[in-house]
Amino acid sequence: MKPVFILVRPQMGENIGSAARAMLNFGIDNLRIVNPRDGWPNPKAKALASGAGSVLDSALIFDSVQEACQDMHYVFASSARERKLDKKEISLGEAISECKNLLDEGLKLGFLFGPEQSGLSNEDIAFADKIVFLNTSNVCTSINLSQCVMLFAYEWFQGTNSESSLSRTKNVYSSASKEEIDQLMKRLILNLDIKGYFWPQDKEKSLKLYLHNLFSKLPLNSSDIRFLHGLIRALSEERKK
Amino acid sequence: MKPVFILVRPQMGENIGSAARAMLNFGIDNLRIVNPRDGWPNPKAKALASGAGSVLDSALIFDSVQEACQDMHYVFASSARERKLDKKEISLGEAISECKNLLDEGLKLGFLFGPEQSGLSNEDIAFADKIVFLNTSNVCTSINLSQCVMLFAYEWFQGTNSESSLSRTKNVYSSASKEEIDQLMKRLILNLDIKGYFWPQDKEKSLKLYLHNLFSKLPLNSSDIRFLHGLIRALSEERKK
């Protein structure tokens, strides 16, 4: 089992190609791309991929981060800048340790990488469980996309090819997939909407973002999801008079 | 004191620029270039350097590896392939440890990086004290020049900034107190009770236990508690008919 690397709205084909090569240098071949700016396939990506054309050929293309993360159990978002989000920020080293444990449990996990100019948006990051930051020198903090991908792949390779055994916590129930959480959130939003919760309208976006961030940080399993469905159903019911 | 990075006969300006940026990402700004194929300065290098133009501006250009290494006390040669040379080969991690010790002793040291197509020649390597090899996946062993520079700079930075590799566990809001969680749960239970959730009665105990366990494992902060109070209030409301 290996992590899936997800490039979100990458702009330059060259960077996509270089990223694919960097991934394969360290044995990662699961690439997903959300809305590549210049369409797909991209001949510039192919040119820069060097020996890693196969990674591009098997890349999956998605229209949204949500769809790209749908079947993931756990998502890490890479970020170079500090975010004022209430989401745990961990170092790359810590992320790799967690990543190994999660993969050992049979979970599917992804790393999100943002576009060249802006990085991931807060809306993108809402789909992630944790933020991974890279410590750089203060003199030059902006890391090229493919270089960033390289470091993640490199650290993953180093981490998984060392003998060090880490302690891990087993869950009785398997973690909920993004899809399960998504369906739960949809139900909640629907019910809240009926009750007029998202009013006035200018609050709707921030409320939904909060909800999203909240759900993505909660360590819910499939049993919890069923339980919460029951709660929402019960709470939302009209009382018989 | 920092190591000096020496690019030997680099071919593409783009790679020189990307290498400069990668160096500065991790605080290294001493660049030397031996016989760049397309002359110097190189506008393509400048374009790819992004915020690291200063590294290019202050780069020193040499006609031979020998001259570029003249004032060095110790030189490491990077290599992706195995060499049949009677020279010690060490891992990147080992090189960085040695590098730190040597710099602490006040010695001047350099890392040699070879041209894109062929890597360093055996003649180039003759100027080095040790060979540093990078462990890659066997599927794709050829690392892009600037990516290779990136990994060296990254490892150097990690090795010398160990305190900065600590986690930045930043909580914008403080964790909710047990009392806050308790009050939230009480409200939820009250509202669920009104809706007849705890019926039939023999289920009440196990449902409340589940609820309790669920809340005690969720990493909620005070802001989340307020948010969830709002959700429960909204969901529980009777619709105006």
mmCIF file of C-alpha atoms in Angstrom, chain A:
data_model
loop_
_atom_site.group_PDB
_atom_site.id
_atom_site.type_symbol
_atom_site.label_atom_id
_atom_site.label_comp_id
_atom_site.label_asym_id
_atom_site.label_seq_id
_atom_site.Cartn_x
_atom_site.Cartn_y
_atom_site.Cartn_z
ATOM 1 C CA MET A 1 0.000 0.000 0.000
ATOM 2 C CA LYS A 2 1.258 3.437 -0.947
ATOM 3 C CA PRO A 3 -0.106 6.940 -0.549
ATOM 4 C CA VAL A 4 -1.851 8.635 -3.462
ATOM 5 C CA PHE A 5 -0.434 11.975 -4.559
ATOM 6 C CA ILE A 6 -3.076 14.478 -5.634
ATOM 7 C CA LEU A 7 -2.057 17.576 -7.578
ATOM 8 C CA VAL A 8 -4.738 20.223 -7.232
ATOM 9 C CA ARG A 9 -5.184 22.601 -10.183
ATOM 10 C CA PRO A 10 -1.543 22.359 -11.301
ATOM 11 C CA GLN A 11 -0.671 25.038 -13.819
ATOM 12 C CA MET A 12 2.453 23.960 -15.666
ATOM 13 C CA GLY A 13 2.729 20.644 -17.465
ATOM 14 C CA GLU A 14 6.452 20.706 -16.760
ATOM 15 C CA ASN A 15 5.780 20.555 -13.054
ATOM 16 C CA ILE A 16 3.339 17.679 -13.443
ATOM 17 C CA GLY A 17 5.930 15.736 -15.416
ATOM 18 C CA SER A 18 8.726 16.515 -12.958
ATOM 19 C CA ALA A 19 6.471 15.556 -10.087
ATOM 20 C CA ALA A 20 5.712 12.196 -11.703
ATOM 21 C CA ARG A 21 9.425 11.513 -12.144
ATOM 22 C CA ALA A 22 10.163 12.530 -8.552
ATOM 23 C CA MET A 23 7.383 10.241 -7.328
ATOM 24 C CA LEU A 24 8.698 7.257 -9.241
ATOM 25 C CA ASN A 25 12.261 7.961 -8.061
ATOM 26 C CA PHE A 26 10.922 6.969 -4.695
ATOM 27 C CA GLY A 27 8.504 4.282 -5.751
ATOM 28 C CA ILE A 28 5.198 6.146 -5.700
ATOM 29 C CA ASP A 29 3.073 5.704 -8.787
ATOM 30 C CA ASN A 30 -0.474 6.682 -7.786
ATOM 31 C CA LEU A 31 -1.099 10.126 -9.234
ATOM 32 C CA ARG A 32 -4.381 12.017 -9.316
ATOM 33 C CA ILE A 33 -4.847 15.429 -10.866
ATOM 34 C CA VAL A 34 -7.667 17.844 -10.155
ATOM 35 C CA ASN A 35 -8.427 20.276 -12.971
ATOM 36 C CA PRO A 36 -5.033 20.678 -14.632
ATOM 37 C CA ARG A 37 -4.991 24.207 -16.070
ATOM 38 C CA ASP A 38 -3.829 23.216 -19.539
ATOM 39 C CA GLY A 39 -6.013 20.154 -19.953
ATOM 40 C CA TRP A 40 -4.991 16.529 -20.134
ATOM 41 C CA PRO A 41 -2.958 14.811 -21.483
ATOM 42 C CA ASN A 42 -0.226 17.433 -21.563
ATOM 43 C CA PRO A 43 2.790 16.949 -23.872
ATOM 44 C CA LYS A 44 5.002 19.131 -21.648
ATOM 45 C CA ALA A 45 4.288 16.869 -18.716
ATOM 46 C CA LYS A 46 5.259 13.864 -20.818
ATOM 47 C CA ALA A 47 8.532 15.518 -21.868
ATOM 48 C CA LEU A 48 9.599 16.251 -18.302
ATOM 49 C CA ALA A 49 8.513 12.909 -16.867
ATOM 50 C CA SER A 50 11.604 11.272 -18.341
ATOM 51 C CA GLY A 51 11.385 7.586 -17.355
ATOM 52 C CA ALA A 52 8.126 8.069 -15.457
ATOM 53 C CA GLY A 53 5.660 8.327 -18.336
ATOM 54 C CA SER A 54 3.761 5.366 -16.912
ATOM 55 C CA VAL A 55 2.815 7.438 -13.851
ATOM 56 C CA LEU A 56 1.224 10.023 -16.137
ATOM 57 C CA ASP A 57 -0.481 7.389 -18.272
ATOM 58 C CA SER A 58 -2.186 5.883 -15.269
ATOM 59 C CA ALA A 59 -3.008 9.216 -13.602
ATOM 60 C CA LEU A 60 -6.666 9.768 -12.752
ATOM 61 C CA ILE A 61 -8.210 13.153 -13.552
ATOM 62 C CA PHE A 62 -10.920 14.713 -11.386
ATOM 63 C CA ASP A 63 -13.133 17.793 -11.498
ATOM 64 C CA SER A 64 -12.915 18.582 -7.812
ATOM 65 C CA VAL A 65 -10.843 17.895 -4.736
ATOM 66 C CA GLN A 66 -13.900 16.321 -3.207
ATOM 67 C CA GLU A 67 -14.182 13.729 -5.946
ATOM 68 C CA ALA A 68 -10.449 13.057 -5.891
ATOM 69 C CA CYS A 69 -10.620 12.373 -2.147
ATOM 70 C CA GLN A 70 -13.880 10.454 -2.173
ATOM 71 C CA ASP A 71 -12.433 6.992 -1.537
ATOM 72 C CA MET A 72 -9.682 8.149 0.820
ATOM 73 C CA HIS A 73 -9.760 7.423 4.536
ATOM 74 C CA TYR A 74 -7.230 10.025 5.441
ATOM 75 C CA VAL A 75 -5.913 13.086 3.649
ATOM 76 C CA PHE A 76 -2.868 15.243 4.362
ATOM 77 C CA ALA A 77 -2.616 18.740 2.870
ATOM 78 C CA SER A 78 0.804 20.198 2.133
ATOM 79 C CA SER A 79 1.264 23.823 3.008
ATOM 80 C CA ALA A 80 4.223 26.150 3.043
ATOM 81 C CA ARG A 81 2.481 28.981 4.824
ATOM 82 C CA GLU A 82 0.791 29.067 8.147
ATOM 83 C CA ARG A 83 -2.966 28.796 8.120
ATOM 84 C CA LYS A 84 -5.343 30.310 10.561
ATOM 85 C CA LEU A 85 -7.329 27.122 10.522
ATOM 86 C CA ASP A 86 -8.157 24.973 13.446
ATOM 87 C CA LYS A 87 -6.545 21.945 11.917
ATOM 88 C CA LYS A 88 -3.567 20.126 13.284
ATOM 89 C CA GLU A 89 -0.288 21.070 11.619
ATOM 90 C CA ILE A 90 2.410 18.466 11.678
ATOM 91 C CA SER A 91 5.882 18.211 10.210
ATOM 92 C CA LEU A 92 6.640 16.098 7.177
ATOM 93 C CA GLY A 93 8.462 13.596 9.376
ATOM 94 C CA GLU A 94 5.453 13.209 11.621
ATOM 95 C CA ALA A 95 3.157 12.881 8.622
ATOM 96 C CA ILE A 96 5.257 10.056 7.228
ATOM 97 C CA SER A 97 5.147 8.178 10.540
ATOM 98 C CA GLU A 98 1.381 8.535 10.689
ATOM 99 C CA CYS A 99 1.125 7.623 7.045
ATOM 100 C CA LYS A 100 2.967 4.349 7.618
ATOM 101 C CA ASN A 101 0.710 3.410 10.513
ATOM 102 C CA LEU A 102 -2.430 4.210 8.563
ATOM 103 C CA LEU A 103 -1.278 2.230 5.541
ATOM 104 C CA ASP A 104 -0.453 -0.687 7.820
ATOM 105 C CA GLU A 105 -4.047 -0.604 8.991
ATOM 106 C CA GLY A 106 -5.120 -0.966 5.384
ATOM 107 C CA LEU A 107 -6.395 2.587 5.054
ATOM 108 C CA LYS A 108 -6.224 4.524 1.826
ATOM 109 C CA LEU A 109 -4.584 7.889 2.097
ATOM 110 C CA GLY A 110 -3.684 10.855 -0.003
ATOM 111 C CA PHE A 111 -1.428 13.875 -0.034
ATOM 112 C CA LEU A 112 -2.782 17.103 -1.524
ATOM 113 C CA PHE A 113 -0.478 19.528 -3.321
ATOM 114 C CA GLY A 114 -1.741 22.970 -4.332
ATOM 115 C CA PRO A 115 -1.264 25.044 -7.469
ATOM 116 C CA GLU A 116 2.038 26.792 -8.142
ATOM 117 C CA GLN A 117 0.952 30.362 -7.520
ATOM 118 C CA SER A 118 -1.282 30.144 -4.525
ATOM 119 C CA GLY A 119 -1.009 26.744 -2.926
ATOM 120 C CA LEU A 120 -4.107 24.992 -1.638
ATOM 121 C CA SER A 121 -7.127 27.141 -0.813
ATOM 122 C CA ASN A 122 -8.799 26.922 2.564
ATOM 123 C CA GLU A 123 -11.684 25.187 0.798
ATOM 124 C CA ASP A 124 -9.266 22.528 -0.508
ATOM 125 C CA ILE A 125 -7.771 22.085 2.929
ATOM 126 C CA ALA A 126 -11.219 21.527 4.386
ATOM 127 C CA PHE A 127 -11.059 18.055 2.798
ATOM 128 C CA ALA A 128 -7.860 17.215 4.652
ATOM 129 C CA ASP A 129 -7.465 15.704 8.079
ATOM 130 C CA LYS A 130 -4.160 17.363 8.813
ATOM 131 C CA ILE A 131 -1.875 20.008 7.413
ATOM 132 C CA VAL A 132 1.728 19.111 6.714
ATOM 133 C CA PHE A 133 4.148 21.993 6.713
ATOM 134 C CA LEU A 134 7.665 22.059 5.389
ATOM 135 C CA ASN A 135 10.276 23.862 7.363
ATOM 136 C CA THR A 136 12.209 26.064 5.002
ATOM 137 C CA SER A 137 14.671 28.846 5.448
ATOM 138 C CA ASN A 138 12.923 32.163 6.007
ATOM 139 C CA VAL A 139 14.862 33.671 3.132
ATOM 140 C CA CYS A 140 13.020 31.709 0.470
ATOM 141 C CA THR A 141 9.895 29.885 1.534
ATOM 142 C CA SER A 142 8.252 29.230 -1.818
ATOM 143 C CA ILE A 143 9.003 25.681 -2.940
ATOM 144 C CA ASN A 144 8.462 24.603 -6.514
ATOM 145 C CA LEU A 145 5.577 22.147 -6.873
ATOM 146 C CA SER A 146 7.613 19.232 -8.188
ATOM 147 C CA GLN A 147 10.296 19.862 -5.570
ATOM 148 C CA CYS A 148 7.668 19.700 -2.874
ATOM 149 C CA VAL A 149 6.345 16.438 -4.284
ATOM 150 C CA MET A 150 9.942 15.180 -4.356
ATOM 151 C CA LEU A 151 10.455 15.818 -0.654
ATOM 152 C CA PHE A 152 7.238 14.034 0.280
ATOM 153 C CA ALA A 153 8.130 11.033 -1.890
ATOM 154 C CA TYR A 154 11.702 11.014 -0.603
ATOM 155 C CA GLU A 155 10.650 11.093 3.041
ATOM 156 C CA TRP A 156 8.068 8.412 2.437
ATOM 157 C CA PHE A 157 10.701 6.213 0.846
ATOM 158 C CA GLN A 158 13.164 6.842 3.668
ATOM 159 C CA GLY A 159 10.480 6.186 6.254
ATOM 160 C CA THR A 160 9.218 2.954 4.765
ATOM 161 C CA ASN A 161 12.587 1.540 3.895
ATOM 162 C CA SER A 162 14.010 1.843 7.377
ATOM 163 C CA GLU A 163 13.745 -0.905 9.959
ATOM 164 C CA SER A 164 12.325 1.291 12.681
ATOM 165 C CA SER A 165 9.123 -0.165 14.013
ATOM 166 C CA LEU A 166 6.644 2.271 15.387
ATOM 167 C CA SER A 167 3.922 1.705 17.863
ATOM 168 C CA ARG A 168 0.497 1.902 16.439
ATOM 169 C CA THR A 169 -2.987 2.117 17.699
ATOM 170 C CA LYS A 170 -5.500 -0.295 16.314
ATOM 171 C CA ASN A 171 -9.078 0.728 15.836
ATOM 172 C CA VAL A 172 -11.786 -1.819 16.545
ATOM 173 C CA TYR A 173 -13.873 -0.324 13.776
ATOM 174 C CA SER A 174 -12.353 0.849 10.568
ATOM 175 C CA SER A 175 -12.114 4.579 10.010
ATOM 176 C CA ALA A 176 -14.938 6.107 8.074
ATOM 177 C CA SER A 177 -14.179 6.828 4.449
ATOM 178 C CA LYS A 178 -14.470 10.340 3.078
ATOM 179 C CA GLU A 179 -17.586 9.226 1.280
ATOM 180 C CA GLU A 180 -19.305 8.116 4.481
ATOM 181 C CA ILE A 181 -18.424 11.381 6.161
ATOM 182 C CA ASP A 182 -19.592 13.249 3.120
ATOM 183 C CA GLN A 183 -22.978 11.559 3.138
ATOM 184 C CA LEU A 184 -23.386 12.252 6.818
ATOM 185 C CA MET A 185 -22.558 15.906 6.265
ATOM 186 C CA LYS A 186 -24.978 16.120 3.361
ATOM 187 C CA ARG A 187 -27.763 14.790 5.525
ATOM 188 C CA LEU A 188 -26.884 17.217 8.294
ATOM 189 C CA ILE A 189 -26.741 20.161 5.896
ATOM 190 C CA LEU A 190 -30.049 19.186 4.338
ATOM 191 C CA ASN A 191 -31.735 19.005 7.717
ATOM 192 C CA LEU A 192 -30.172 22.239 8.902
ATOM 193 C CA ASP A 193 -31.276 23.935 5.711
ATOM 194 C CA ILE A 194 -34.873 22.849 6.258
ATOM 195 C CA LYS A 195 -34.725 24.435 9.694
ATOM 196 C CA GLY A 196 -33.439 27.704 8.257
ATOM 197 C CA TYR A 197 -29.990 27.360 9.837
ATOM 198 C CA PHE A 198 -28.107 28.844 6.888
ATOM 199 C CA TRP A 199 -29.801 32.174 7.114
ATOM 200 C CA PRO A 200 -28.895 34.950 6.453
ATOM 201 C CA GLN A 201 -27.341 33.708 3.242
ATOM 202 C CA ASP A 202 -24.019 35.517 3.637
ATOM 203 C CA LYS A 203 -23.256 33.192 6.552
ATOM 204 C CA GLU A 204 -23.859 30.008 4.603
ATOM 205 C CA LYS A 205 -20.362 29.658 3.140
ATOM 206 C CA SER A 206 -18.486 30.146 6.380
ATOM 207 C CA LEU A 207 -20.851 27.892 8.312
ATOM 208 C CA LYS A 208 -20.408 25.111 5.787
ATOM 209 C CA LEU A 209 -16.647 25.568 5.817
ATOM 210 C CA TYR A 210 -16.636 25.301 9.600
ATOM 211 C CA LEU A 211 -18.748 22.177 9.428
ATOM 212 C CA HIS A 212 -16.417 20.704 6.879
ATOM 213 C CA ASN A 213 -13.303 21.410 8.901
ATOM 214 C CA LEU A 214 -14.939 20.069 12.016
ATOM 215 C CA PHE A 215 -15.905 16.787 10.401
ATOM 216 C CA SER A 216 -12.560 16.270 8.777
ATOM 217 C CA LYS A 217 -10.738 16.523 12.081
ATOM 218 C CA LEU A 218 -12.985 14.147 13.993
ATOM 219 C CA PRO A 219 -11.692 10.570 14.274
ATOM 220 C CA LEU A 220 -14.958 8.905 13.300
ATOM 221 C CA ASN A 221 -15.396 5.274 12.394
ATOM 222 C CA SER A 222 -18.182 3.601 10.454
ATOM 223 C CA SER A 223 -20.090 2.787 13.604
ATOM 224 C CA ASP A 224 -19.971 6.448 14.704
ATOM 225 C CA ILE A 225 -21.281 7.482 11.340
ATOM 226 C CA ARG A 226 -24.315 5.216 11.684
ATOM 227 C CA PHE A 227 -24.861 6.508 15.195
ATOM 228 C CA LEU A 228 -24.698 10.134 14.082
ATOM 229 C CA HIS A 229 -27.137 9.474 11.242
ATOM 230 C CA GLY A 230 -29.559 8.265 13.888
ATOM 231 C CA LEU A 231 -28.969 11.350 16.025
ATOM 232 C CA ILE A 232 -29.572 13.742 13.164
ATOM 233 C CA ARG A 233 -32.700 11.902 12.094
ATOM 234 C CA ALA A 234 -34.076 11.965 15.633
ATOM 235 C CA LEU A 235 -33.243 15.605 16.335
ATOM 236 C CA SER A 236 -34.678 16.796 13.065
ATOM 237 C CA GLU A 237 -38.004 15.071 13.497
ATOM 238 C CA GLU A 238 -41.114 17.109 14.062
ATOM 239 C CA ARG A 239 -42.722 16.429 17.394
ATOM 240 C CA LYS A 240 -46.100 14.790 17.290
ATOM 241 C CA LYS A 241 -48.510 17.140 18.953
#
